[in-house]
Amino acid sequence: MNVTIVGTGYVGLGTGVMLAYLGHQVIGLDTDPTKIESLKRGEIPIYEPGLDQLLAEAQANLHWTTDYAHAIPNADVIFICVGTPPQSDGRPNLSYLEGAARSIAQNLNGKTQVIVNKSTVPIGSGDWVSRIIEEHAVDYHANRYFVVSNPEFLREGTALGDSLYPDRIVLGGIAAGLVRMRQLYAPLIHQSFKAPDYVPRPKEYTVPAVVETTLTSAEMIKYAANAFLALKISYANEIAGLCERVGANIDEVTAGIGFDQRIGHRFLAAGAGWGGSCFGKDTSALITTGGDYGYEMPILSAAIEVNQRQRSTVIDKLQKHLRLLKGKRVAVLGMAFKPNTDDLRDAPAHDFIARLNLLGATVVAHDPVAMERARKEWAHLRYQEAATAQDAINGADAVIIATEWTEYRRLNWNSKVRSMRNALVIDARNVISEPLDVPAVIEQIGKELPERTAADAVA
């Protein structure tokens, strides 16, 4: 099919490249000419493992433009993948969505076309986009343009695997639109495509579930899923706080409860809390929607409160040992909100650095991939860049591990703490798994490292 993707951010770029790999002719449209020129040169503006390889393989089916008049008229399916950033009141900013819908409407050519809300949008947005299409299409006819909700469930860092081997494909709308979406996704639904070597099909994977619903239910599914995962993480962190006080180990606790199939192990990792563009925004939006209808959602409100408290807990642990932070050198390892991405949105490290700035500490930060992006997006913060984790640690009074990069897990921490002025590590992601051989204070979330015994030392 001919497919147009409006918006080439994390969701739009991943969706477009995946559909091109599956054999569709894809036009990626963005109003940022610099981004489009980069994509034409084969340069990817985001970091996502394997995406550059998939882009290279799908290049023949991909085209890039800033021109709606070129991208819209001949498209069979048009995906809206623009940003919906949160506003101060928790409501998403829908100006980009509205602008995209209006520009799409003005360039429809009269044939049957499906317009897909892929962006995470408030409940009711499908009907709203339908009205925009109706009001601004040049020659509008009923039953010619179908709006479908097809929310994404991608995790940054594993987006290719999530795209090619999804748990489920959710399609919301009327039957005529859903038929075309099934045709579009047929290679995914039947898993009939050749799996890339660098993103192999999981051994136990069969085919995704296809969930067909109304527009409203599809929109609710997206918000409810993200809010539930946010709640699960906040629950683990709340239990971790109690574990610290009674002497339990959060890793042992979550392992024990996770074997219950009703609970599962995923999204129970205690640490600095969740970040990124989805959990906080979507949970807040769901609470706001409830407020619009006079319906309070105290459980979700508590999830946000616990998550924010978790960030304060990390600084509290630092102050417990250093007391005054003014003039102290603190290394922050990890800037992206999670490993295997350069996405800085709502990253815990941002809040750590901002608080350390207020407290007068000197901050030295390192991240394997996100530092270049941070130069642009975190220009309001004061910190020094370190070329390596070792450079950040050297001479530090304390280290905060803010992102669980594999690189940090593999560090020889016995060696690293020897280079510090004061051997204090606030391991906010519980990446240090063994007690150290050298004197050091290691603060973790919800547990304490076991003490090394004499027998361990001899071994």
Tab-separated table of C-alpha atoms in Angstrom:
chain	number	residue	atom	x	y	z
A	1	MET	CA	0.000	0.000	0.000
A	2	ASN	CA	0.927	3.666	-0.190
A	3	VAL	CA	1.480	4.874	3.370
A	4	THR	CA	2.191	8.343	4.698
A	5	ILE	CA	3.605	8.937	8.165
A	6	VAL	CA	3.045	12.457	9.534
A	7	GLY	CA	5.747	13.085	12.133
A	8	THR	CA	9.182	11.450	12.205
A	9	GLY	CA	9.881	11.235	15.933
A	10	TYR	CA	10.334	8.010	17.880
A	11	VAL	CA	6.923	6.587	16.960
A	12	GLY	CA	6.648	7.875	13.406
A	13	LEU	CA	10.146	6.938	12.338
A	14	GLY	CA	9.949	3.452	13.793
A	15	THR	CA	6.499	2.838	12.284
A	16	GLY	CA	7.510	4.115	8.859
A	17	VAL	CA	10.724	2.119	8.633
A	18	MET	CA	8.955	-1.037	9.821
A	19	LEU	CA	6.154	-0.695	7.238
A	20	ALA	CA	8.696	-0.024	4.483
A	21	TYR	CA	10.602	-3.152	5.510
A	22	LEU	CA	7.338	-5.107	5.195
A	23	GLY	CA	7.044	-3.967	1.568
A	24	HIS	CA	4.795	-0.898	1.648
A	25	GLN	CA	5.701	2.354	-0.115
A	26	VAL	CA	6.168	4.851	2.697
A	27	ILE	CA	6.460	8.637	2.669
A	28	GLY	CA	7.697	10.188	5.901
A	29	LEU	CA	6.460	13.763	6.317
A	30	ASP	CA	7.800	16.269	8.801
A	31	THR	CA	7.617	20.059	8.953
A	32	ASP	CA	11.256	20.234	10.090
A	33	PRO	CA	13.327	20.545	6.883
A	34	THR	CA	16.601	19.855	8.700
A	35	LYS	CA	15.308	16.522	9.956
A	36	ILE	CA	14.015	15.577	6.502
A	37	GLU	CA	17.336	16.397	4.849
A	38	SER	CA	19.127	14.245	7.414
A	39	LEU	CA	16.772	11.349	6.728
A	40	LYS	CA	17.320	11.697	2.993
A	41	ARG	CA	21.028	11.212	3.682
A	42	GLY	CA	20.221	8.089	5.682
A	43	GLU	CA	20.981	9.741	9.024
A	44	ILE	CA	18.722	8.872	11.946
A	45	PRO	CA	17.967	11.699	14.423
A	46	ILE	CA	17.325	9.332	17.336
A	47	TYR	CA	19.166	6.434	18.916
A	48	GLU	CA	17.400	3.085	18.698
A	49	PRO	CA	19.340	-0.188	18.433
A	50	GLY	CA	19.042	-1.759	14.972
A	51	LEU	CA	17.016	1.062	13.432
A	52	ASP	CA	19.878	2.163	11.191
A	53	GLN	CA	20.178	-1.362	9.779
A	54	LEU	CA	16.439	-1.693	9.181
A	55	LEU	CA	16.427	1.739	7.530
A	56	ALA	CA	19.208	0.665	5.175
A	57	GLU	CA	17.316	-2.498	4.198
A	58	ALA	CA	14.042	-0.614	3.644
A	59	GLN	CA	15.588	2.432	1.941
A	60	ALA	CA	14.132	1.647	-1.503
A	61	ASN	CA	10.582	1.882	-0.112
A	62	LEU	CA	11.146	5.085	1.869
A	63	HIS	CA	10.743	8.688	0.755
A	64	TRP	CA	10.918	11.894	2.799
A	65	THR	CA	9.195	15.243	2.360
A	66	THR	CA	7.942	18.379	4.081
A	67	ASP	CA	5.087	18.800	1.578
A	68	TYR	CA	1.571	17.666	2.487
A	69	ALA	CA	0.464	18.133	-1.136
A	70	HIS	CA	2.994	15.516	-2.178
A	71	ALA	CA	2.460	13.055	0.648
A	72	ILE	CA	-1.291	12.918	1.236
A	73	PRO	CA	-3.338	12.627	-1.993
A	74	ASN	CA	-2.214	9.152	-3.082
A	75	ALA	CA	-1.902	7.565	0.351
A	76	ASP	CA	-4.082	4.576	1.199
A	77	VAL	CA	-3.293	4.902	4.907
A	78	ILE	CA	-2.129	8.070	6.699
A	79	PHE	CA	-0.606	7.793	10.168
A	80	ILE	CA	-0.593	10.783	12.516
A	81	CYS	CA	2.496	10.389	14.718
A	82	VAL	CA	3.002	13.920	16.048
A	83	GLY	CA	3.879	14.838	19.609
A	84	THR	CA	1.271	15.497	22.289
A	85	PRO	CA	3.463	16.918	25.086
A	86	PRO	CA	1.945	17.520	28.520
A	87	GLN	CA	0.873	20.967	29.640
A	88	SER	CA	1.113	22.331	33.168
A	89	ASP	CA	-2.384	21.073	34.062
A	90	GLY	CA	-1.648	17.518	32.906
A	91	ARG	CA	-3.610	17.843	29.694
A	92	PRO	CA	-1.774	16.988	26.465
A	93	ASN	CA	-1.011	19.771	23.999
A	94	LEU	CA	-3.089	18.897	20.938
A	95	SER	CA	-1.992	21.772	18.706
A	96	TYR	CA	0.317	19.530	16.645
A	97	LEU	CA	-2.430	16.936	16.236
A	98	GLU	CA	-4.944	19.571	15.176
A	99	GLY	CA	-2.511	21.127	12.691
A	100	ALA	CA	-1.679	17.754	11.177
A	101	ALA	CA	-5.340	16.726	10.877
A	102	ARG	CA	-6.253	20.007	9.204
A	103	SER	CA	-3.369	19.799	6.720
A	104	ILE	CA	-4.243	16.188	5.925
A	105	ALA	CA	-7.885	17.126	5.329
A	106	GLN	CA	-6.963	19.917	2.936
A	107	ASN	CA	-4.975	17.507	0.758
A	108	LEU	CA	-7.237	14.448	0.601
A	109	ASN	CA	-8.088	13.575	-2.992
A	110	GLY	CA	-11.530	11.964	-2.708
A	111	LYS	CA	-10.614	8.286	-2.821
A	112	THR	CA	-11.157	6.019	0.185
A	113	GLN	CA	-8.452	6.782	2.720
A	114	VAL	CA	-7.824	5.752	6.315
A	115	ILE	CA	-6.439	8.296	8.780
A	116	VAL	CA	-4.809	6.633	11.785
A	117	ASN	CA	-4.255	8.194	15.188
A	118	LYS	CA	-0.943	6.571	16.165
A	119	SER	CA	0.001	9.321	18.607
A	120	THR	CA	-1.154	8.840	22.182
A	121	VAL	CA	-4.195	11.086	22.220
A	122	PRO	CA	-6.940	11.872	24.757
A	123	ILE	CA	-10.050	9.770	24.820
A	124	GLY	CA	-12.449	11.224	22.246
A	125	SER	CA	-9.719	12.428	19.880
A	126	GLY	CA	-10.807	10.037	17.145
A	127	ASP	CA	-14.195	11.732	16.908
A	128	TRP	CA	-12.497	15.136	17.087
A	129	VAL	CA	-10.152	14.314	14.203
A	130	SER	CA	-13.133	13.019	12.219
A	131	ARG	CA	-14.829	16.410	12.658
A	132	ILE	CA	-11.675	18.232	11.564
A	133	ILE	CA	-11.540	16.068	8.430
A	134	GLU	CA	-15.215	16.727	7.755
A	135	GLU	CA	-14.842	20.484	8.193
A	136	HIS	CA	-11.626	20.985	6.193
A	137	ALA	CA	-11.645	18.352	3.431
A	138	VAL	CA	-12.069	20.050	0.068
A	139	ASP	CA	-14.715	17.647	-1.226
A	140	TYR	CA	-15.933	15.782	1.824
A	141	HIS	CA	-18.178	12.760	1.444
A	142	ALA	CA	-19.353	10.480	4.230
A	143	ASN	CA	-18.001	6.930	4.186
A	144	ARG	CA	-14.914	7.933	2.232
A	145	TYR	CA	-12.455	8.933	4.968
A	146	PHE	CA	-12.197	6.637	7.983
A	147	VAL	CA	-10.462	7.575	11.230
A	148	VAL	CA	-8.920	4.653	13.114
A	149	SER	CA	-7.191	4.505	16.484
A	150	ASN	CA	-4.111	2.244	16.407
A	151	PRO	CA	-2.126	2.988	19.573
A	152	GLU	CA	1.525	2.012	19.773
A	153	PHE	CA	2.996	-0.060	22.590
A	154	LEU	CA	6.683	0.338	21.801
A	155	ARG	CA	9.401	0.455	24.418
A	156	GLU	CA	12.320	2.662	23.520
A	157	GLY	CA	15.457	0.561	23.367
A	158	THR	CA	13.515	-2.483	22.136
A	159	ALA	CA	11.237	-0.728	19.641
A	160	LEU	CA	12.160	-2.885	16.632
A	161	GLY	CA	11.318	-6.120	18.384
A	162	ASP	CA	8.119	-4.609	19.760
A	163	SER	CA	7.139	-3.452	16.249
A	164	LEU	CA	7.876	-6.685	14.409
A	165	TYR	CA	6.688	-9.108	17.105
A	166	PRO	CA	3.933	-7.284	19.016
A	167	ASP	CA	1.874	-8.815	21.811
A	168	ARG	CA	-1.252	-7.360	20.260
A	169	ILE	CA	-2.411	-4.984	17.553
A	170	VAL	CA	-5.248	-2.742	18.711
A	171	LEU	CA	-7.538	-1.315	16.020
A	172	GLY	CA	-10.423	0.983	16.916
A	173	GLY	CA	-12.996	2.300	14.444
A	174	ILE	CA	-15.721	1.217	12.075
A	175	ALA	CA	-15.470	-1.987	10.037
A	176	ALA	CA	-14.486	-0.434	6.699
A	177	GLY	CA	-11.429	1.231	8.209
A	178	LEU	CA	-10.421	-1.856	10.163
A	179	VAL	CA	-10.509	-4.058	7.065
A	180	ARG	CA	-7.857	-1.891	5.427
A	181	MET	CA	-5.747	-1.892	8.583
A	182	ARG	CA	-5.828	-5.689	8.650
A	183	GLN	CA	-4.626	-5.682	5.053
A	184	LEU	CA	-1.850	-3.254	5.911
A	185	TYR	CA	-0.710	-5.319	8.885
A	186	ALA	CA	-1.176	-8.720	7.225
A	187	PRO	CA	2.586	-9.516	7.277
A	188	LEU	CA	2.643	-8.815	11.027
A	189	ILE	CA	-0.630	-10.583	11.783
A	190	HIS	CA	0.498	-13.757	9.979
A	191	GLN	CA	4.244	-13.271	10.652
A	192	SER	CA	4.876	-13.965	6.967
A	193	PHE	CA	7.897	-11.670	6.603
A	194	LYS	CA	11.544	-12.712	6.836
A	195	ALA	CA	12.855	-11.774	10.258
A	196	PRO	CA	15.979	-9.602	10.214
A	197	ASP	CA	19.091	-11.333	11.568
A	198	TYR	CA	19.693	-8.471	14.009
A	199	VAL	CA	16.102	-8.613	15.331
A	200	PRO	CA	15.355	-12.350	15.321
A	201	ARG	CA	11.877	-13.671	15.894
A	202	PRO	CA	11.614	-14.887	19.518
A	203	LYS	CA	11.581	-18.688	19.761
A	204	GLU	CA	8.289	-18.928	21.629
A	205	TYR	CA	6.572	-16.212	19.577
A	206	THR	CA	3.654	-17.182	17.320
A	207	VAL	CA	1.347	-14.386	16.131
A	208	PRO	CA	-0.060	-11.250	17.747
A	209	ALA	CA	-3.589	-10.928	19.046
A	210	VAL	CA	-5.694	-8.529	16.968
A	211	VAL	CA	-8.071	-6.528	19.143
A	212	GLU	CA	-10.844	-4.737	17.248
A	213	THR	CA	-12.785	-2.160	19.240
A	214	THR	CA	-14.537	1.168	19.011
A	215	LEU	CA	-12.461	4.320	18.684
A	216	THR	CA	-13.063	5.195	22.319
A	217	SER	CA	-12.089	1.783	23.661
A	218	ALA	CA	-8.860	1.755	21.642
A	219	GLU	CA	-7.898	5.146	23.069
A	220	MET	CA	-8.721	3.951	26.572
A	221	ILE	CA	-6.658	0.772	26.109
A	222	LYS	CA	-3.514	2.812	25.473
A	223	TYR	CA	-3.947	5.052	28.512
A	224	ALA	CA	-5.039	2.204	30.785
A	225	ALA	CA	-2.059	0.040	29.797
A	226	ASN	CA	0.540	2.736	30.444
A	227	ALA	CA	-1.097	3.849	33.664
A	228	PHE	CA	-1.142	0.251	34.931
A	229	LEU	CA	2.573	-0.202	34.190
A	230	ALA	CA	3.348	3.106	35.912
A	231	LEU	CA	1.321	1.937	38.895
A	232	LYS	CA	3.203	-1.368	38.979
A	233	ILE	CA	6.589	0.388	39.108
A	234	SER	CA	5.407	2.810	41.779
A	235	TYR	CA	4.063	-0.104	43.813
A	236	ALA	CA	7.464	-1.812	43.686
A	237	ASN	CA	9.115	1.416	44.829
A	238	GLU	CA	6.660	1.860	47.670
A	239	ILE	CA	7.344	-1.685	48.879
A	240	ALA	CA	11.082	-0.998	48.479
A	241	GLY	CA	10.821	1.865	50.946
A	242	LEU	CA	9.301	-0.446	53.535
A	243	CYS	CA	11.899	-3.133	52.774
A	244	GLU	CA	14.647	-0.672	53.708
A	245	ARG	CA	13.026	0.005	57.060
A	246	VAL	CA	12.397	-3.617	58.053
A	247	GLY	CA	15.527	-5.173	56.549
A	248	ALA	CA	13.951	-7.066	53.647
A	249	ASN	CA	15.460	-7.227	50.153
A	250	ILE	CA	13.229	-5.800	47.392
A	251	ASP	CA	14.822	-8.010	44.730
A	252	GLU	CA	13.940	-11.121	46.704
A	253	VAL	CA	10.447	-9.800	47.384
A	254	THR	CA	9.646	-8.960	43.753
A	255	ALA	CA	11.136	-12.263	42.598
A	256	GLY	CA	8.874	-14.083	45.025
A	257	ILE	CA	5.677	-12.281	44.103
A	258	GLY	CA	6.517	-12.238	40.383
A	259	PHE	CA	6.247	-16.021	40.099
A	260	ASP	CA	2.536	-15.554	40.721
A	261	GLN	CA	1.228	-15.617	37.149
A	262	ARG	CA	-1.379	-13.034	38.052
A	263	ILE	CA	1.431	-10.564	38.812
A	264	GLY	CA	4.498	-11.475	36.726
A	265	HIS	CA	8.062	-10.188	37.058
A	266	ARG	CA	8.048	-7.384	34.516
A	267	PHE	CA	7.906	-3.732	35.621
A	268	LEU	CA	8.646	-4.563	39.240
A	269	ALA	CA	12.202	-3.199	39.313
A	270	ALA	CA	12.652	-0.760	42.191
A	271	GLY	CA	14.831	2.258	41.548
A	272	ALA	CA	14.698	5.929	40.719
A	273	GLY	CA	11.201	5.643	39.235
A	274	TRP	CA	9.824	5.825	35.736
A	275	GLY	CA	10.460	8.559	33.214
A	276	GLY	CA	10.160	9.053	29.475
A	277	SER	CA	7.400	10.497	27.364
A	278	CYS	CA	4.600	8.046	28.159
A	279	PHE	CA	4.003	6.972	31.733
A	280	GLY	CA	3.837	10.360	33.419
A	281	LYS	CA	1.996	12.068	30.567
A	282	ASP	CA	-0.532	9.298	30.035
A	283	THR	CA	-1.234	8.749	33.712
A	284	SER	CA	-1.770	12.488	34.236
A	285	ALA	CA	-4.007	12.671	31.180
A	286	LEU	CA	-6.144	9.800	32.449
A	287	ILE	CA	-6.534	11.512	35.830
A	288	THR	CA	-7.462	14.762	34.072
A	289	THR	CA	-10.041	12.979	31.926
A	290	GLY	CA	-11.554	11.519	35.069
A	291	GLY	CA	-11.725	15.020	36.552
A	292	ASP	CA	-13.557	16.278	33.453
A	293	TYR	CA	-16.289	13.755	34.246
A	294	GLY	CA	-16.306	14.278	38.008
A	295	TYR	CA	-14.519	10.988	38.631
A	296	GLU	CA	-11.559	10.889	41.002
A	297	MET	CA	-8.715	8.397	40.410
A	298	PRO	CA	-6.791	8.288	43.712
A	299	ILE	CA	-4.764	5.167	42.889
A	300	LEU	CA	-3.251	6.771	39.791
A	301	SER	CA	-2.654	10.026	41.665
A	302	ALA	CA	-0.738	8.061	44.282
A	303	ALA	CA	1.374	6.393	41.586
A	304	ILE	CA	2.573	9.798	40.405
A	305	GLU	CA	3.206	10.956	43.966
A	306	VAL	CA	5.307	7.863	44.773
A	307	ASN	CA	7.293	8.242	41.572
A	308	GLN	CA	8.162	11.850	42.368
A	309	ARG	CA	9.029	10.937	45.949
A	310	GLN	CA	11.455	8.346	44.656
A	311	ARG	CA	13.558	11.045	43.014
A	312	SER	CA	13.726	12.959	46.280
A	313	THR	CA	14.720	9.757	48.074
A	314	VAL	CA	17.877	9.509	45.976
A	315	ILE	CA	19.020	13.008	46.985
A	316	ASP	CA	18.021	12.314	50.600
A	317	LYS	CA	20.361	9.306	50.604
A	318	LEU	CA	23.138	11.521	49.285
A	319	GLN	CA	22.583	14.167	51.941
A	320	LYS	CA	22.446	11.564	54.697
A	321	HIS	CA	26.126	10.823	54.113
A	322	LEU	CA	27.569	14.081	52.757
A	323	ARG	CA	25.431	16.484	54.811
A	324	LEU	CA	26.237	19.745	53.023
A	325	LEU	CA	26.549	19.384	49.243
A	326	LYS	CA	27.854	22.858	48.496
A	327	GLY	CA	31.298	22.510	46.922
A	328	LYS	CA	31.041	18.722	46.629
A	329	ARG	CA	31.695	16.957	43.311
A	330	VAL	CA	28.905	14.534	42.377
A	331	ALA	CA	29.090	12.218	39.361
A	332	VAL	CA	25.793	11.346	37.661
A	333	LEU	CA	26.053	8.198	35.555
A	334	GLY	CA	23.261	7.984	33.014
A	335	MET	CA	21.201	10.826	31.582
A	336	ALA	CA	18.651	9.082	29.334
A	337	PHE	CA	15.516	7.951	31.169
A	338	LYS	CA	16.341	4.305	30.392
A	339	PRO	CA	19.147	2.372	28.701
A	340	ASN	CA	19.460	1.878	24.929
A	341	THR	CA	17.918	5.234	24.075
A	342	ASP	CA	18.970	8.865	24.003
A	343	ASP	CA	15.523	10.070	25.085
A	344	LEU	CA	15.828	12.605	27.911
A	345	ARG	CA	12.165	13.339	28.466
A	346	ASP	CA	11.230	13.259	32.171
A	347	ALA	CA	14.528	11.517	32.956
A	348	PRO	CA	15.262	11.156	36.693
A	349	ALA	CA	18.818	12.356	36.036
A	350	HIS	CA	17.421	15.750	35.026
A	351	ASP	CA	15.810	16.183	38.435
A	352	PHE	CA	18.947	14.974	40.216
A	353	ILE	CA	21.138	17.492	38.392
A	354	ALA	CA	18.640	20.328	38.907
A	355	ARG	CA	18.469	19.628	42.663
A	356	LEU	CA	22.245	19.346	42.928
A	357	ASN	CA	22.559	22.708	41.152
A	358	LEU	CA	20.294	24.271	43.787
A	359	LEU	CA	22.309	22.700	46.598
A	360	GLY	CA	25.585	24.083	45.248
A	361	ALA	CA	27.223	20.833	44.158
A	362	THR	CA	29.485	20.510	41.127
A	363	VAL	CA	27.967	17.934	38.778
A	364	VAL	CA	29.904	15.785	36.320
A	365	ALA	CA	27.662	13.704	34.050
A	366	HIS	CA	28.177	10.821	31.650
A	367	ASP	CA	25.927	8.824	29.329
A	368	PRO	CA	26.954	6.407	26.559
A	369	VAL	CA	24.683	7.970	23.922
A	370	ALA	CA	22.589	10.877	25.302
A	371	MET	CA	25.168	13.595	25.976
A	372	GLU	CA	24.925	15.188	22.532
A	373	ARG	CA	21.158	15.502	22.829
A	374	ALA	CA	21.516	16.825	26.381
A	375	ARG	CA	23.662	19.718	25.129
A	376	LYS	CA	20.560	21.017	23.346
A	377	GLU	CA	17.752	19.936	25.661
A	378	TRP	CA	19.453	20.470	29.035
A	379	ALA	CA	21.218	23.734	28.333
A	380	HIS	CA	19.432	25.220	31.373
A	381	LEU	CA	21.277	22.844	33.719
A	382	ARG	CA	24.832	23.257	35.036
A	383	TYR	CA	27.051	20.210	34.682
A	384	GLN	CA	30.340	19.153	33.173
A	385	GLU	CA	30.470	16.419	30.565
A	386	ALA	CA	32.721	13.434	31.158
A	387	ALA	CA	34.015	11.512	28.159
A	388	THR	CA	33.923	8.249	30.092
A	389	ALA	CA	32.363	6.912	33.265
A	390	GLN	CA	35.843	6.755	34.766
A	391	ASP	CA	36.393	10.457	34.064
A	392	ALA	CA	33.145	11.251	35.861
A	393	ILE	CA	34.055	9.138	38.883
A	394	ASN	CA	37.626	10.379	39.317
A	395	GLY	CA	37.849	12.628	42.389
A	396	ALA	CA	34.086	12.524	43.033
A	397	ASP	CA	32.668	12.865	46.531
A	398	ALA	CA	29.735	10.708	45.452
A	399	VAL	CA	28.303	8.887	42.441
A	400	ILE	CA	24.627	8.588	41.526
A	401	ILE	CA	23.814	5.748	39.115
A	402	ALA	CA	20.745	7.167	37.403
A	403	THR	CA	20.371	4.846	34.371
A	404	GLU	CA	20.958	1.097	34.321
A	405	TRP	CA	23.232	0.984	31.277
A	406	THR	CA	24.985	-2.374	30.837
A	407	GLU	CA	28.243	-0.428	30.736
A	408	TYR	CA	27.730	0.614	34.353
A	409	ARG	CA	26.793	-2.894	35.453
A	410	ARG	CA	30.073	-4.182	34.050
A	411	LEU	CA	32.311	-1.599	35.693
A	412	ASN	CA	34.874	-2.882	38.157
A	413	TRP	CA	33.455	-0.981	41.093
A	414	ASN	CA	36.280	-2.086	43.395
A	415	SER	CA	38.637	-0.195	41.136
A	416	LYS	CA	36.314	2.732	40.509
A	417	VAL	CA	35.655	3.697	44.126
A	418	ARG	CA	39.417	3.839	44.765
A	419	SER	CA	39.593	6.822	42.399
A	420	MET	CA	36.955	8.770	44.353
A	421	ARG	CA	37.667	11.408	46.979
A	422	ASN	CA	34.920	9.846	49.088
A	423	ALA	CA	33.743	6.295	48.343
A	424	LEU	CA	29.961	6.862	48.270
A	425	VAL	CA	27.728	5.397	45.568
A	426	ILE	CA	23.975	6.033	45.449
A	427	ASP	CA	22.982	3.123	43.233
A	428	ALA	CA	19.514	4.299	42.229
A	429	ARG	CA	19.116	1.414	39.770
A	430	ASN	CA	20.504	-1.443	41.887
A	431	VAL	CA	23.133	-2.330	39.286
A	432	ILE	CA	25.890	-3.307	41.750
A	433	SER	CA	25.168	-6.933	42.581
A	434	GLU	CA	28.118	-8.005	44.723
A	435	PRO	CA	29.685	-6.512	47.861
A	436	LEU	CA	32.948	-4.689	47.252
A	437	ASP	CA	36.387	-5.739	48.486
A	438	VAL	CA	37.306	-2.174	49.422
A	439	PRO	CA	35.745	0.161	52.010
A	440	ALA	CA	32.830	2.016	50.431
A	441	VAL	CA	29.278	3.075	51.186
A	442	ILE	CA	26.819	1.681	48.616
A	443	GLU	CA	23.238	2.924	49.045
A	444	GLN	CA	20.654	1.013	47.010
A	445	ILE	CA	16.880	1.091	46.678
A	446	GLY	CA	14.968	-1.321	48.871
A	447	LYS	CA	17.925	-3.441	49.920
A	448	GLU	CA	21.468	-3.550	51.274
A	449	LEU	CA	24.375	-5.352	49.676
A	450	PRO	CA	25.297	-8.414	51.744
A	451	GLU	CA	28.436	-8.051	53.843
A	452	ARG	CA	31.492	-9.786	52.443
A	453	THR	CA	32.561	-12.550	54.796
A	454	ALA	CA	36.034	-13.824	55.577
A	455	ALA	CA	35.290	-16.919	53.506
A	456	ASP	CA	34.431	-14.711	50.524
A	457	ALA	CA	37.707	-12.858	50.905
A	458	VAL	CA	39.692	-16.133	50.931
A	459	ALA	CA	37.801	-17.426	47.886
